[in-house]
Structure formats: C-alpha cells, structure tokens
JSON list of C-alpha atoms in Angstrom, two decimals:
[
{"chain": "A", "resi": 1, "resn": "MET", "atom": "CA", "xyz": [103.75, 8.27, -72.70]},
{"chain": "A", "resi": 2, "resn": "ARG", "atom": "CA", "xyz": [105.74, 9.84, -74.68]},
{"chain": "A", "resi": 3, "resn": "ARG", "atom": "CA", "xyz": [106.80, 13.32, -74.55]},
{"chain": "A", "resi": 4, "resn": "ALA", "atom": "CA", "xyz": [108.71, 15.99, -77.12]},
{"chain": "A", "resi": 5, "resn": "GLY", "atom": "CA", "xyz": [111.05, 18.05, -74.89]},
{"chain": "A", "resi": 6, "resn": "LYS", "atom": "CA", "xyz": [110.58, 21.18, -74.73]},
{"chain": "A", "resi": 7, "resn": "PRO", "atom": "CA", "xyz": [110.53, 23.23, -77.98]},
{"chain": "A", "resi": 8, "resn": "SER", "atom": "CA", "xyz": [112.82, 26.50, -79.00]},
{"chain": "A", "resi": 9, "resn": "ALA", "atom": "CA", "xyz": [109.36, 28.86, -80.02]},
{"chain": "A", "resi": 10, "resn": "GLU", "atom": "CA", "xyz": [112.17, 29.59, -82.67]},
{"chain": "A", "resi": 11, "resn": "ALA", "atom": "CA", "xyz": [112.28, 25.98, -84.00]},
{"chain": "A", "resi": 12, "resn": "SER", "atom": "CA", "xyz": [108.82, 24.90, -83.52]},
{"chain": "A", "resi": 13, "resn": "ALA", "atom": "CA", "xyz": [105.74, 26.47, -84.47]},
{"chain": "A", "resi": 14, "resn": "TRP", "atom": "CA", "xyz": [102.20, 25.82, -85.06]},
{"chain": "A", "resi": 15, "resn": "VAL", "atom": "CA", "xyz": [100.86, 24.65, -88.51]},
{"chain": "A", "resi": 16, "resn": "TYR", "atom": "CA", "xyz": [97.02, 25.21, -89.53]},
{"chain": "A", "resi": 17, "resn": "ASP", "atom": "CA", "xyz": [96.03, 23.78, -92.75]},
{"chain": "A", "resi": 18, "resn": "ARG", "atom": "CA", "xyz": [92.78, 22.45, -94.14]},
{"chain": "A", "resi": 19, "resn": "GLY", "atom": "CA", "xyz": [90.89, 23.36, -90.97]},
{"chain": "A", "resi": 20, "resn": "SER", "atom": "CA", "xyz": [93.41, 21.30, -88.59]},
{"chain": "A", "resi": 21, "resn": "TRP", "atom": "CA", "xyz": [96.82, 22.23, -86.62]},
{"chain": "A", "resi": 22, "resn": "TYR", "atom": "CA", "xyz": [100.46, 20.54, -86.86]},
{"chain": "A", "resi": 23, "resn": "TRP", "atom": "CA", "xyz": [103.15, 21.08, -84.94]},
{"chain": "A", "resi": 24, "resn": "MET", "atom": "CA", "xyz": [106.51, 21.27, -86.94]},
{"chain": "A", "resi": 25, "resn": "GLY", "atom": "CA", "xyz": [109.14, 20.27, -84.76]},
{"chain": "A", "resi": 26, "resn": "THR", "atom": "CA", "xyz": [112.43, 21.90, -84.26]},
{"chain": "A", "resi": 27, "resn": "THR", "atom": "CA", "xyz": [113.85, 19.52, -87.49]},
{"chain": "A", "resi": 28, "resn": "GLY", "atom": "CA", "xyz": [110.46, 21.01, -89.51]},
{"chain": "A", "resi": 29, "resn": "ALA", "atom": "CA", "xyz": [108.75, 17.15, -88.54]},
{"chain": "A", "resi": 30, "resn": "MET", "atom": "CA", "xyz": [105.66, 17.16, -88.39]},
{"chain": "A", "resi": 31, "resn": "ALA", "atom": "CA", "xyz": [104.63, 15.72, -84.62]},
{"chain": "A", "resi": 32, "resn": "THR", "atom": "CA", "xyz": [102.69, 12.27, -83.96]},
{"chain": "A", "resi": 33, "resn": "SER", "atom": "CA", "xyz": [101.46, 10.44, -81.50]},
{"chain": "A", "resi": 34, "resn": "GLU", "atom": "CA", "xyz": [103.13, 12.98, -78.68]},
{"chain": "A", "resi": 35, "resn": "TRP", "atom": "CA", "xyz": [102.59, 15.59, -76.77]},
{"chain": "A", "resi": 36, "resn": "ILE", "atom": "CA", "xyz": [103.90, 18.67, -77.33]},
{"chain": "A", "resi": 37, "resn": "HIS", "atom": "CA", "xyz": [104.46, 21.53, -74.48]},
{"chain": "A", "resi": 38, "resn": "ASP", "atom": "CA", "xyz": [104.22, 25.11, -75.64]},
{"chain": "A", "resi": 39, "resn": "GLY", "atom": "CA", "xyz": [104.40, 28.05, -73.67]},
{"chain": "A", "resi": 40, "resn": "THR", "atom": "CA", "xyz": [103.16, 26.45, -70.28]},
{"chain": "A", "resi": 41, "resn": "ASP", "atom": "CA", "xyz": [100.81, 24.46, -71.26]},
{"chain": "A", "resi": 42, "resn": "TRP", "atom": "CA", "xyz": [101.20, 20.20, -73.23]},
{"chain": "A", "resi": 43, "resn": "TYR", "atom": "CA", "xyz": [98.76, 19.33, -75.71]},
{"chain": "A", "resi": 44, "resn": "TYR", "atom": "CA", "xyz": [98.34, 16.17, -77.27]},
{"chain": "A", "resi": 45, "resn": "ILE", "atom": "CA", "xyz": [99.43, 15.35, -80.95]},
{"chain": "A", "resi": 46, "resn": "GLU", "atom": "CA", "xyz": [96.91, 12.31, -82.35]},
{"chain": "A", "resi": 47, "resn": "ALA", "atom": "CA", "xyz": [98.43, 9.72, -85.07]},
{"chain": "A", "resi": 48, "resn": "SER", "atom": "CA", "xyz": [97.60, 11.53, -88.21]},
{"chain": "A", "resi": 49, "resn": "GLY", "atom": "CA", "xyz": [99.56, 14.94, -87.13]},
{"chain": "A", "resi": 50, "resn": "HIS", "atom": "CA", "xyz": [96.16, 15.81, -85.85]},
{"chain": "A", "resi": 51, "resn": "LEU", "atom": "CA", "xyz": [95.94, 18.48, -82.14]},
{"chain": "A", "resi": 52, "resn": "ALA", "atom": "CA", "xyz": [93.69, 16.13, -80.53]},
{"chain": "A", "resi": 53, "resn": "GLY", "atom": "CA", "xyz": [89.34, 17.78, -79.47]},
{"chain": "A", "resi": 54, "resn": "SER", "atom": "CA", "xyz": [88.30, 17.43, -76.38]},
{"chain": "A", "resi": 55, "resn": "GLY", "atom": "CA", "xyz": [87.34, 14.47, -74.29]},
{"chain": "A", "resi": 56, "resn": "TRP", "atom": "CA", "xyz": [88.69, 11.98, -72.02]},
{"chain": "A", "resi": 57, "resn": "MET", "atom": "CA", "xyz": [92.30, 10.47, -73.83]},
{"chain": "A", "resi": 58, "resn": "TRP", "atom": "CA", "xyz": [93.47, 6.62, -72.31]},
{"chain": "A", "resi": 59, "resn": "ASP", "atom": "CA", "xyz": [97.65, 7.12, -72.40]},
{"chain": "A", "resi": 60, "resn": "SER", "atom": "CA", "xyz": [100.15, 5.32, -70.49]},
{"chain": "A", "resi": 61, "resn": "GLY", "atom": "CA", "xyz": [98.09, 3.45, -68.05]},
{"chain": "A", "resi": 62, "resn": "SER", "atom": "CA", "xyz": [96.48, 6.69, -67.04]},
{"chain": "A", "resi": 63, "resn": "TRP", "atom": "CA", "xyz": [93.37, 9.12, -68.39]},
{"chain": "A", "resi": 64, "resn": "TYR", "atom": "CA", "xyz": [93.53, 12.64, -69.01]},
{"chain": "A", "resi": 65, "resn": "TYR", "atom": "CA", "xyz": [90.81, 14.96, -70.06]},
{"chain": "A", "resi": 66, "resn": "LEU", "atom": "CA", "xyz": [91.89, 17.38, -73.01]},
{"chain": "A", "resi": 67, "resn": "SER", "atom": "CA", "xyz": [90.36, 21.05, -74.07]},
{"chain": "A", "resi": 68, "resn": "ASN", "atom": "CA", "xyz": [90.80, 21.28, -78.03]},
{"chain": "A", "resi": 69, "resn": "GLY", "atom": "CA", "xyz": [94.38, 19.27, -78.02]},
{"chain": "A", "resi": 70, "resn": "ARG", "atom": "CA", "xyz": [95.32, 20.94, -74.37]},
{"chain": "A", "resi": 71, "resn": "MET", "atom": "CA", "xyz": [96.17, 18.70, -71.23]},
{"chain": "A", "resi": 72, "resn": "THR", "atom": "CA", "xyz": [93.64, 19.55, -68.40]},
{"chain": "A", "resi": 73, "resn": "THR", "atom": "CA", "xyz": [95.42, 20.36, -64.78]},
{"chain": "A", "resi": 74, "resn": "GLY", "atom": "CA", "xyz": [93.54, 20.61, -61.35]},
{"chain": "A", "resi": 75, "resn": "TRP", "atom": "CA", "xyz": [89.97, 20.77, -60.32]},
{"chain": "A", "resi": 76, "resn": "LEU", "atom": "CA", "xyz": [87.68, 19.38, -63.29]},
{"chain": "A", "resi": 77, "resn": "LEU", "atom": "CA", "xyz": [83.73, 19.89, -64.10]},
{"chain": "A", "resi": 78, "resn": "ASP", "atom": "CA", "xyz": [82.06, 17.73, -66.45]},
{"chain": "A", "resi": 79, "resn": "HIS", "atom": "CA", "xyz": [78.47, 16.73, -66.40]},
{"chain": "A", "resi": 80, "resn": "GLY", "atom": "CA", "xyz": [77.90, 17.55, -63.13]},
{"chain": "A", "resi": 81, "resn": "THR", "atom": "CA", "xyz": [80.66, 15.30, -61.88]},
{"chain": "A", "resi": 82, "resn": "TRP", "atom": "CA", "xyz": [84.19, 16.92, -60.48]},
{"chain": "A", "resi": 83, "resn": "TYR", "atom": "CA", "xyz": [87.48, 15.32, -61.21]},
{"chain": "A", "resi": 84, "resn": "TYR", "atom": "CA", "xyz": [91.12, 16.29, -59.93]},
{"chain": "A", "resi": 85, "resn": "MET", "atom": "CA", "xyz": [93.90, 16.09, -62.77]},
{"chain": "A", "resi": 86, "resn": "ASP", "atom": "CA", "xyz": [97.42, 16.04, -60.83]},
{"chain": "A", "resi": 87, "resn": "PRO", "atom": "CA", "xyz": [98.69, 20.09, -62.12]},
{"chain": "A", "resi": 88, "resn": "HIS", "atom": "CA", "xyz": [101.82, 18.59, -62.84]},
{"chain": "A", "resi": 89, "resn": "THR", "atom": "CA", "xyz": [100.79, 15.87, -64.79]},
{"chain": "A", "resi": 90, "resn": "GLY", "atom": "CA", "xyz": [96.87, 15.84, -65.40]},
{"chain": "A", "resi": 91, "resn": "THR", "atom": "CA", "xyz": [96.92, 12.45, -64.61]},
{"chain": "A", "resi": 92, "resn": "MET", "atom": "CA", "xyz": [93.72, 11.60, -63.58]},
{"chain": "A", "resi": 93, "resn": "ARG", "atom": "CA", "xyz": [93.88, 11.00, -59.51]},
{"chain": "A", "resi": 94, "resn": "THR", "atom": "CA", "xyz": [91.80, 8.28, -57.41]},
{"chain": "A", "resi": 95, "resn": "GLY", "atom": "CA", "xyz": [91.56, 7.62, -53.55]},
{"chain": "A", "resi": 96, "resn": "TRP", "atom": "CA", "xyz": [92.86, 9.80, -51.11]},
{"chain": "A", "resi": 97, "resn": "VAL", "atom": "CA", "xyz": [94.71, 13.33, -52.25]},
{"chain": "A", "resi": 98, "resn": "ARG", "atom": "CA", "xyz": [95.04, 15.99, -50.31]},
{"chain": "A", "resi": 99, "resn": "ILE", "atom": "CA", "xyz": [94.18, 19.93, -52.08]},
{"chain": "A", "resi": 100, "resn": "ASP", "atom": "CA", "xyz": [94.73, 23.14, -49.82]},
{"chain": "A", "resi": 101, "resn": "ASP", "atom": "CA", "xyz": [95.97, 21.93, -47.42]},
{"chain": "A", "resi": 102, "resn": "ARG", "atom": "CA", "xyz": [92.06, 19.44, -47.09]},
{"chain": "A", "resi": 103, "resn": "TRP", "atom": "CA", "xyz": [91.99, 16.11, -47.66]},
{"chain": "A", "resi": 104, "resn": "TYR", "atom": "CA", "xyz": [89.22, 14.29, -51.22]},
{"chain": "A", "resi": 105, "resn": "TYR", "atom": "CA", "xyz": [88.62, 11.00, -51.67]},
{"chain": "A", "resi": 106, "resn": "LEU", "atom": "CA", "xyz": [88.29, 10.00, -55.11]},
{"chain": "A", "resi": 107, "resn": "GLY", "atom": "CA", "xyz": [86.62, 7.22, -56.16]},
{"chain": "A", "resi": 108, "resn": "SER", "atom": "CA", "xyz": [87.96, 4.37, -59.10]},
{"chain": "A", "resi": 109, "resn": "SER", "atom": "CA", "xyz": [86.19, 6.30, -61.45]},
{"chain": "A", "resi": 110, "resn": "GLY", "atom": "CA", "xyz": [87.86, 9.32, -60.47]},
{"chain": "A", "resi": 111, "resn": "ALA", "atom": "CA", "xyz": [84.53, 11.25, -59.31]},
{"chain": "A", "resi": 112, "resn": "VAL", "atom": "CA", "xyz": [84.78, 13.22, -56.53]},
{"chain": "A", "resi": 113, "resn": "SER", "atom": "CA", "xyz": [83.10, 11.41, -53.28]},
{"chain": "A", "resi": 114, "resn": "THR", "atom": "CA", "xyz": [80.72, 13.48, -50.94]},
{"chain": "A", "resi": 115, "resn": "GLY", "atom": "CA", "xyz": [78.28, 11.86, -47.97]},
{"chain": "A", "resi": 116, "resn": "TRP", "atom": "CA", "xyz": [79.68, 9.04, -45.81]},
{"chain": "A", "resi": 117, "resn": "LEU", "atom": "CA", "xyz": [83.11, 6.96, -47.43]},
{"chain": "A", "resi": 118, "resn": "HIS", "atom": "CA", "xyz": [84.44, 3.07, -45.77]},
{"chain": "A", "resi": 119, "resn": "SER", "atom": "CA", "xyz": [87.97, 3.12, -46.40]},
{"chain": "A", "resi": 120, "resn": "ASP", "atom": "CA", "xyz": [90.34, 1.30, -44.16]},
{"chain": "A", "resi": 121, "resn": "GLY", "atom": "CA", "xyz": [88.07, 0.06, -42.02]},
{"chain": "A", "resi": 122, "resn": "SER", "atom": "CA", "xyz": [86.85, 3.18, -41.59]},
{"chain": "A", "resi": 123, "resn": "TRP", "atom": "CA", "xyz": [83.90, 6.03, -42.30]},
{"chain": "A", "resi": 124, "resn": "TYR", "atom": "CA", "xyz": [84.53, 9.43, -42.97]},
{"chain": "A", "resi": 125, "resn": "TYR", "atom": "CA", "xyz": [82.63, 12.25, -43.99]},
{"chain": "A", "resi": 126, "resn": "LEU", "atom": "CA", "xyz": [82.98, 13.75, -46.87]},
{"chain": "A", "resi": 127, "resn": "SER", "atom": "CA", "xyz": [80.94, 17.15, -47.91]},
{"chain": "A", "resi": 128, "resn": "GLY", "atom": "CA", "xyz": [78.94, 18.42, -50.64]},
{"chain": "A", "resi": 129, "resn": "SER", "atom": "CA", "xyz": [82.48, 20.25, -51.54]},
{"chain": "A", "resi": 130, "resn": "GLY", "atom": "CA", "xyz": [83.91, 16.65, -51.24]},
{"chain": "A", "resi": 131, "resn": "ALA", "atom": "CA", "xyz": [86.45, 18.20, -48.70]},
{"chain": "A", "resi": 132, "resn": "MET", "atom": "CA", "xyz": [86.81, 15.55, -45.77]},
{"chain": "A", "resi": 133, "resn": "VAL", "atom": "CA", "xyz": [85.10, 16.80, -42.51]},
{"chain": "A", "resi": 134, "resn": "THR", "atom": "CA", "xyz": [86.61, 16.49, -38.90]},
{"chain": "A", "resi": 135, "resn": "GLY", "atom": "CA", "xyz": [85.40, 17.45, -35.72]},
{"chain": "A", "resi": 136, "resn": "TRP", "atom": "CA", "xyz": [81.19, 17.50, -34.81]},
{"chain": "A", "resi": 137, "resn": "LEU", "atom": "CA", "xyz": [79.31, 16.78, -37.63]},
{"chain": "A", "resi": 138, "resn": "ARG", "atom": "CA", "xyz": [74.84, 16.80, -37.58]},
{"chain": "A", "resi": 139, "resn": "SER", "atom": "CA", "xyz": [73.81, 14.03, -40.22]},
{"chain": "A", "resi": 140, "resn": "GLY", "atom": "CA", "xyz": [70.38, 12.61, -40.31]},
{"chain": "A", "resi": 141, "resn": "GLY", "atom": "CA", "xyz": [69.61, 13.79, -36.96]},
{"chain": "A", "resi": 142, "resn": "ASP", "atom": "CA", "xyz": [72.26, 12.53, -35.41]},
{"chain": "A", "resi": 143, "resn": "TRP", "atom": "CA", "xyz": [75.78, 14.08, -33.93]},
{"chain": "A", "resi": 144, "resn": "TYR", "atom": "CA", "xyz": [78.62, 12.16, -34.38]},
{"chain": "A", "resi": 145, "resn": "TYR", "atom": "CA", "xyz": [82.11, 13.73, -33.94]},
{"chain": "A", "resi": 146, "resn": "LEU", "atom": "CA", "xyz": [85.51, 12.75, -36.80]},
{"chain": "A", "resi": 147, "resn": "SER", "atom": "CA", "xyz": [88.76, 12.64, -35.55]},
{"chain": "A", "resi": 148, "resn": "SER", "atom": "CA", "xyz": [91.58, 14.75, -36.55]},
{"chain": "A", "resi": 149, "resn": "SER", "atom": "CA", "xyz": [92.58, 12.65, -39.38]},
{"chain": "A", "resi": 150, "resn": "GLY", "atom": "CA", "xyz": [88.69, 12.52, -39.89]},
{"chain": "A", "resi": 151, "resn": "ALA", "atom": "CA", "xyz": [87.77, 9.00, -38.75]},
{"chain": "A", "resi": 152, "resn": "ILE", "atom": "CA", "xyz": [84.51, 8.67, -37.27]},
{"chain": "A", "resi": 153, "resn": "THR", "atom": "CA", "xyz": [84.87, 8.35, -33.15]},
{"chain": "A", "resi": 154, "resn": "THR", "atom": "CA", "xyz": [83.29, 5.51, -31.63]},
{"chain": "A", "resi": 155, "resn": "GLY", "atom": "CA", "xyz": [83.31, 5.15, -27.15]},
{"chain": "A", "resi": 156, "resn": "TRP", "atom": "CA", "xyz": [85.16, 7.34, -24.66]},
{"chain": "A", "resi": 157, "resn": "PHE", "atom": "CA", "xyz": [86.29, 10.57, -26.10]},
{"chain": "A", "resi": 158, "resn": "GLN", "atom": "CA", "xyz": [87.12, 13.94, -24.30]},
{"chain": "A", "resi": 159, "resn": "ASP", "atom": "CA", "xyz": [86.89, 17.36, -26.35]},
{"chain": "A", "resi": 160, "resn": "GLY", "atom": "CA", "xyz": [87.75, 20.04, -24.61]},
{"chain": "A", "resi": 161, "resn": "SER", "atom": "CA", "xyz": [87.78, 19.56, -21.20]},
{"chain": "A", "resi": 162, "resn": "SER", "atom": "CA", "xyz": [84.73, 17.39, -21.42]},
{"chain": "A", "resi": 163, "resn": "TRP", "atom": "CA", "xyz": [84.13, 13.78, -22.36]},
{"chain": "A", "resi": 164, "resn": "TYR", "atom": "CA", "xyz": [81.21, 12.74, -24.80]},
{"chain": "A", "resi": 165, "resn": "PHE", "atom": "CA", "xyz": [80.50, 8.34, -25.69]},
{"chain": "A", "resi": 166, "resn": "SER", "atom": "CA", "xyz": [79.67, 7.35, -29.24]},
{"chain": "A", "resi": 167, "resn": "SER", "atom": "CA", "xyz": [77.96, 4.03, -30.25]},
{"chain": "A", "resi": 168, "resn": "ALA", "atom": "CA", "xyz": [79.00, 1.44, -32.46]},
{"chain": "A", "resi": 169, "resn": "SER", "atom": "CA", "xyz": [77.62, 3.75, -35.03]},
{"chain": "A", "resi": 170, "resn": "GLY", "atom": "CA", "xyz": [79.37, 6.95, -33.91]},
{"chain": "A", "resi": 171, "resn": "VAL", "atom": "CA", "xyz": [76.79, 8.46, -32.68]},
{"chain": "A", "resi": 172, "resn": "MET", "atom": "CA", "xyz": [76.88, 9.91, -29.41]},
{"chain": "A", "resi": 173, "resn": "HIS", "atom": "CA", "xyz": [74.82, 9.08, -27.05]},
{"chain": "A", "resi": 174, "resn": "THR", "atom": "CA", "xyz": [73.16, 10.98, -24.26]},
{"chain": "A", "resi": 175, "resn": "GLY", "atom": "CA", "xyz": [70.97, 10.04, -21.65]},
{"chain": "A", "resi": 176, "resn": "TRP", "atom": "CA", "xyz": [71.83, 7.01, -19.07]},
{"chain": "A", "resi": 177, "resn": "LEU", "atom": "CA", "xyz": [74.48, 4.77, -19.90]},
{"chain": "A", "resi": 178, "resn": "ASN", "atom": "CA", "xyz": [75.39, 1.33, -19.53]},
{"chain": "A", "resi": 179, "resn": "GLY", "atom": "CA", "xyz": [79.36, 1.26, -18.90]},
{"chain": "A", "resi": 180, "resn": "GLY", "atom": "CA", "xyz": [79.62, -1.61, -17.87]},
{"chain": "A", "resi": 181, "resn": "SER", "atom": "CA", "xyz": [80.80, -1.87, -13.85]},
{"chain": "A", "resi": 182, "resn": "SER", "atom": "CA", "xyz": [78.78, 1.55, -13.72]},
{"chain": "A", "resi": 183, "resn": "TRP", "atom": "CA", "xyz": [76.77, 4.05, -15.04]},
{"chain": "A", "resi": 184, "resn": "TYR", "atom": "CA", "xyz": [77.04, 7.69, -16.67]},
{"chain": "A", "resi": 185, "resn": "TYR", "atom": "CA", "xyz": [74.98, 10.58, -17.19]},
{"chain": "A", "resi": 186, "resn": "LEU", "atom": "CA", "xyz": [75.40, 12.17, -20.83]},
{"chain": "A", "resi": 187, "resn": "SER", "atom": "CA", "xyz": [73.81, 15.59, -20.48]},
{"chain": "A", "resi": 188, "resn": "GLY", "atom": "CA", "xyz": [71.66, 16.54, -23.91]},
{"chain": "A", "resi": 189, "resn": "SER", "atom": "CA", "xyz": [74.84, 18.60, -25.53]},
{"chain": "A", "resi": 190, "resn": "GLY", "atom": "CA", "xyz": [75.99, 14.80, -25.03]},
{"chain": "A", "resi": 191, "resn": "ALA", "atom": "CA", "xyz": [79.22, 15.61, -22.03]},
{"chain": "A", "resi": 192, "resn": "MET", "atom": "CA", "xyz": [79.31, 13.52, -19.36]},
{"chain": "A", "resi": 193, "resn": "VAL", "atom": "CA", "xyz": [77.73, 14.38, -16.29]},
{"chain": "A", "resi": 194, "resn": "THR", "atom": "CA", "xyz": [80.06, 14.82, -12.91]},
{"chain": "A", "resi": 195, "resn": "GLY", "atom": "CA", "xyz": [78.48, 15.50, -9.36]},
{"chain": "A", "resi": 196, "resn": "TRP", "atom": "CA", "xyz": [75.13, 16.49, -8.15]},
{"chain": "A", "resi": 197, "resn": "LEU", "atom": "CA", "xyz": [72.23, 15.51, -11.05]},
{"chain": "A", "resi": 198, "resn": "ARG", "atom": "CA", "xyz": [68.19, 16.12, -10.77]},
{"chain": "A", "resi": 199, "resn": "LEU", "atom": "CA", "xyz": [66.56, 14.48, -13.23]},
{"chain": "A", "resi": 200, "resn": "GLY", "atom": "CA", "xyz": [62.56, 15.73, -12.81]},
{"chain": "A", "resi": 201, "resn": "SER", "atom": "CA", "xyz": [61.71, 15.24, -7.98]},
{"chain": "A", "resi": 202, "resn": "SER", "atom": "CA", "xyz": [65.12, 12.69, -7.86]},
{"chain": "A", "resi": 203, "resn": "TRP", "atom": "CA", "xyz": [69.20, 13.52, -7.23]},
{"chain": "A", "resi": 204, "resn": "TYR", "atom": "CA", "xyz": [72.32, 11.63, -7.83]},
{"chain": "A", "resi": 205, "resn": "TYR", "atom": "CA", "xyz": [75.81, 12.05, -7.25]},
{"chain": "A", "resi": 206, "resn": "MET", "atom": "CA", "xyz": [78.04, 11.63, -10.61]},
{"chain": "A", "resi": 207, "resn": "GLY", "atom": "CA", "xyz": [81.38, 10.46, -8.76]},
{"chain": "A", "resi": 208, "resn": "GLY", "atom": "CA", "xyz": [84.71, 12.61, -10.03]},
{"chain": "A", "resi": 209, "resn": "SER", "atom": "CA", "xyz": [84.93, 10.03, -13.17]},
{"chain": "A", "resi": 210, "resn": "GLY", "atom": "CA", "xyz": [80.94, 10.44, -13.87]},
{"chain": "A", "resi": 211, "resn": "ALA", "atom": "CA", "xyz": [80.27, 7.27, -12.41]},
{"chain": "A", "resi": 212, "resn": "MET", "atom": "CA", "xyz": [77.14, 6.67, -10.12]},
{"chain": "A", "resi": 213, "resn": "VAL", "atom": "CA", "xyz": [77.44, 6.54, -6.50]},
{"chain": "A", "resi": 214, "resn": "THR", "atom": "CA", "xyz": [75.33, 4.19, -4.34]},
{"chain": "A", "resi": 215, "resn": "GLY", "atom": "CA", "xyz": [75.29, 3.12, -1.12]},
{"chain": "A", "resi": 216, "resn": "THR", "atom": "CA", "xyz": [76.83, 5.43, 1.39]},
{"chain": "A", "resi": 217, "resn": "GLN", "atom": "CA", "xyz": [79.53, 7.58, 0.79]},
{"chain": "A", "resi": 218, "resn": "VAL", "atom": "CA", "xyz": [80.65, 10.85, 1.90]},
{"chain": "A", "resi": 219, "resn": "VAL", "atom": "CA", "xyz": [80.06, 13.70, -0.68]},
{"chain": "A", "resi": 220, "resn": "ASP", "atom": "CA", "xyz": [80.56, 17.66, -0.27]},
{"chain": "A", "resi": 221, "resn": "GLY", "atom": "CA", "xyz": [81.63, 16.12, 3.79]},
{"chain": "A", "resi": 222, "resn": "ARG", "atom": "CA", "xyz": [78.52, 14.65, 4.31]},
{"chain": "A", "resi": 223, "resn": "ARG", "atom": "CA", "xyz": [77.37, 11.05, 4.47]},
{"chain": "A", "resi": 224, "resn": "SER", "atom": "CA", "xyz": [74.45, 10.66, 1.76]},
{"chain": "A", "resi": 225, "resn": "THR", "atom": "CA", "xyz": [72.73, 7.01, 1.33]},
{"chain": "A", "resi": 226, "resn": "PHE", "atom": "CA", "xyz": [72.09, 6.18, -2.18]},
{"chain": "A", "resi": 227, "resn": "GLU", "atom": "CA", "xyz": [69.91, 3.56, -3.40]},
{"chain": "A", "resi": 228, "resn": "SER", "atom": "CA", "xyz": [71.42, 0.78, -5.77]},
{"chain": "A", "resi": 229, "resn": "SER", "atom": "CA", "xyz": [69.14, 2.92, -8.32]},
{"chain": "A", "resi": 230, "resn": "GLY", "atom": "CA", "xyz": [71.91, 5.38, -7.29]},
{"chain": "A", "resi": 231, "resn": "ARG", "atom": "CA", "xyz": [69.22, 7.68, -6.43]},
{"chain": "A", "resi": 232, "resn": "TRP", "atom": "CA", "xyz": [69.60, 9.98, -3.48]},
{"chain": "A", "resi": 233, "resn": "ILE", "atom": "CA", "xyz": [67.86, 9.08, -0.24]},
{"chain": "A", "resi": 234, "resn": "GLY", "atom": "CA", "xyz": [68.80, 11.82, 2.27]},
{"chain": "A", "resi": 235, "resn": "TYR", "atom": "CA", "xyz": [72.17, 12.14, 4.83]},
{"chain": "A", "resi": 236, "resn": "ALA", "atom": "CA", "xyz": [73.37, 9.48, 6.88]},
{"chain": "A", "resi": 237, "resn": "LEU", "atom": "CA", "xyz": [73.50, 9.54, 10.62]}
]
C-alpha cells in the first residue's frame, strides 16, 4: 500500500473537474494510485487520478471497503452480511477479533460467524450478533456449558457450588450416570445430587462425593443396608 503523508490544508486540496474529484498534493502534482489523508479520513486515488468509487478493493494483500473513495473502518454491513474493518488500518479482519470486550470470529471471507463454530480443536457458539457465548447455553433443546474461553465443556465441571457432567458432544447430562466405578445422579437442572435421593417409592443415598452407596454403611449415625442397585432396604441391626 502506498500512502501519502498527511498533507497541509493550505498546500493540498481537492479539485473537482468534469464530474470527478482529484487530489493535488503539496507540490501541486496530482495524486495517483495512492492513499491520501484528509482530515480524519483516508481516501484512495486511482491510477487515472480520479477519486475511487464505492465497494471492495484489493490492495497490497488486503481487502478494503470504500464509500465514495473513503476508507471504511469498524463494522460494515454489506448485502446483509457483517464484516469488521480494522479501525486503524482499514483492512478486512479474519479469524478471532476482540471488540468492546466481546470476541467474534470472522471467516476467511471476512463474514462474521454465528451459531456453532469448530476452531483449533474446540467448539464455540456465536450469538446472532456474532458475539462469543460463555456460560450456560440452550440450543436445540439441550443445555451446554461454555467455559470462560468460550470452548464447550465436556466431562465433569463445577459451576458455583454444584457439579455437572456433559457428554463428549457437550450436552448436559441428567438422571443416572455411570462414572466407571460408581453411579451418580444428576437432577433435572443437571446438578449432581448428594445425600438422600428419592425416586418414586425408593430411596438411595448418594455420598458426599455424589457416588451411590451400596451394602451396609453408616449414614447419619445409623447403619443402613442398600441393595447392589443402591436401593435402601432399611436400617441394619
């Protein structure tokens, strides 16, 4: 990209001739094939010396968007699609970008992404505005938990004082869960149950770790017997 230095308002000026604008530099020469700075804005001058029009422009390995020759910066809505033009250079951004403390993902075309996104081995969710979601998310009737980095959470995780479990696809689990050597129960909210649990007419005891108790155990100071299924039989003699 070739850019002219910031001109003096007294020595440089726009000239309108035969339906086109031209920029006369500090030496009086007409600018061609270059960016010029006027006030707070950048403009592109074509090889003919005409002020460029409107639309996308490829220059020195980057895309820019011009509005009546003026470089666009910040958010850009073009034909129903949002793009983000670097506020300092005007170049179209791609990949992850942080704007006003929110993260967005811009595809290789520059278009802002929405919905589920697989990036660098993890899944993320971008809201309708394109902003990355963190925390709890309900999508397609299922609940998911997105970490502070935005990456979907799988396996056991803690939120507040409660523990939850998400499958390999990130879906929050409810009901009985076989944790390998122990059974656990996740309530309708997904929170792991500890202590006494009643299901229908049966009682179970989920230890302090949430693991289901079997056999004869001392619970609340009394010996109780539980079947191998975890169902409480009664107090042991």
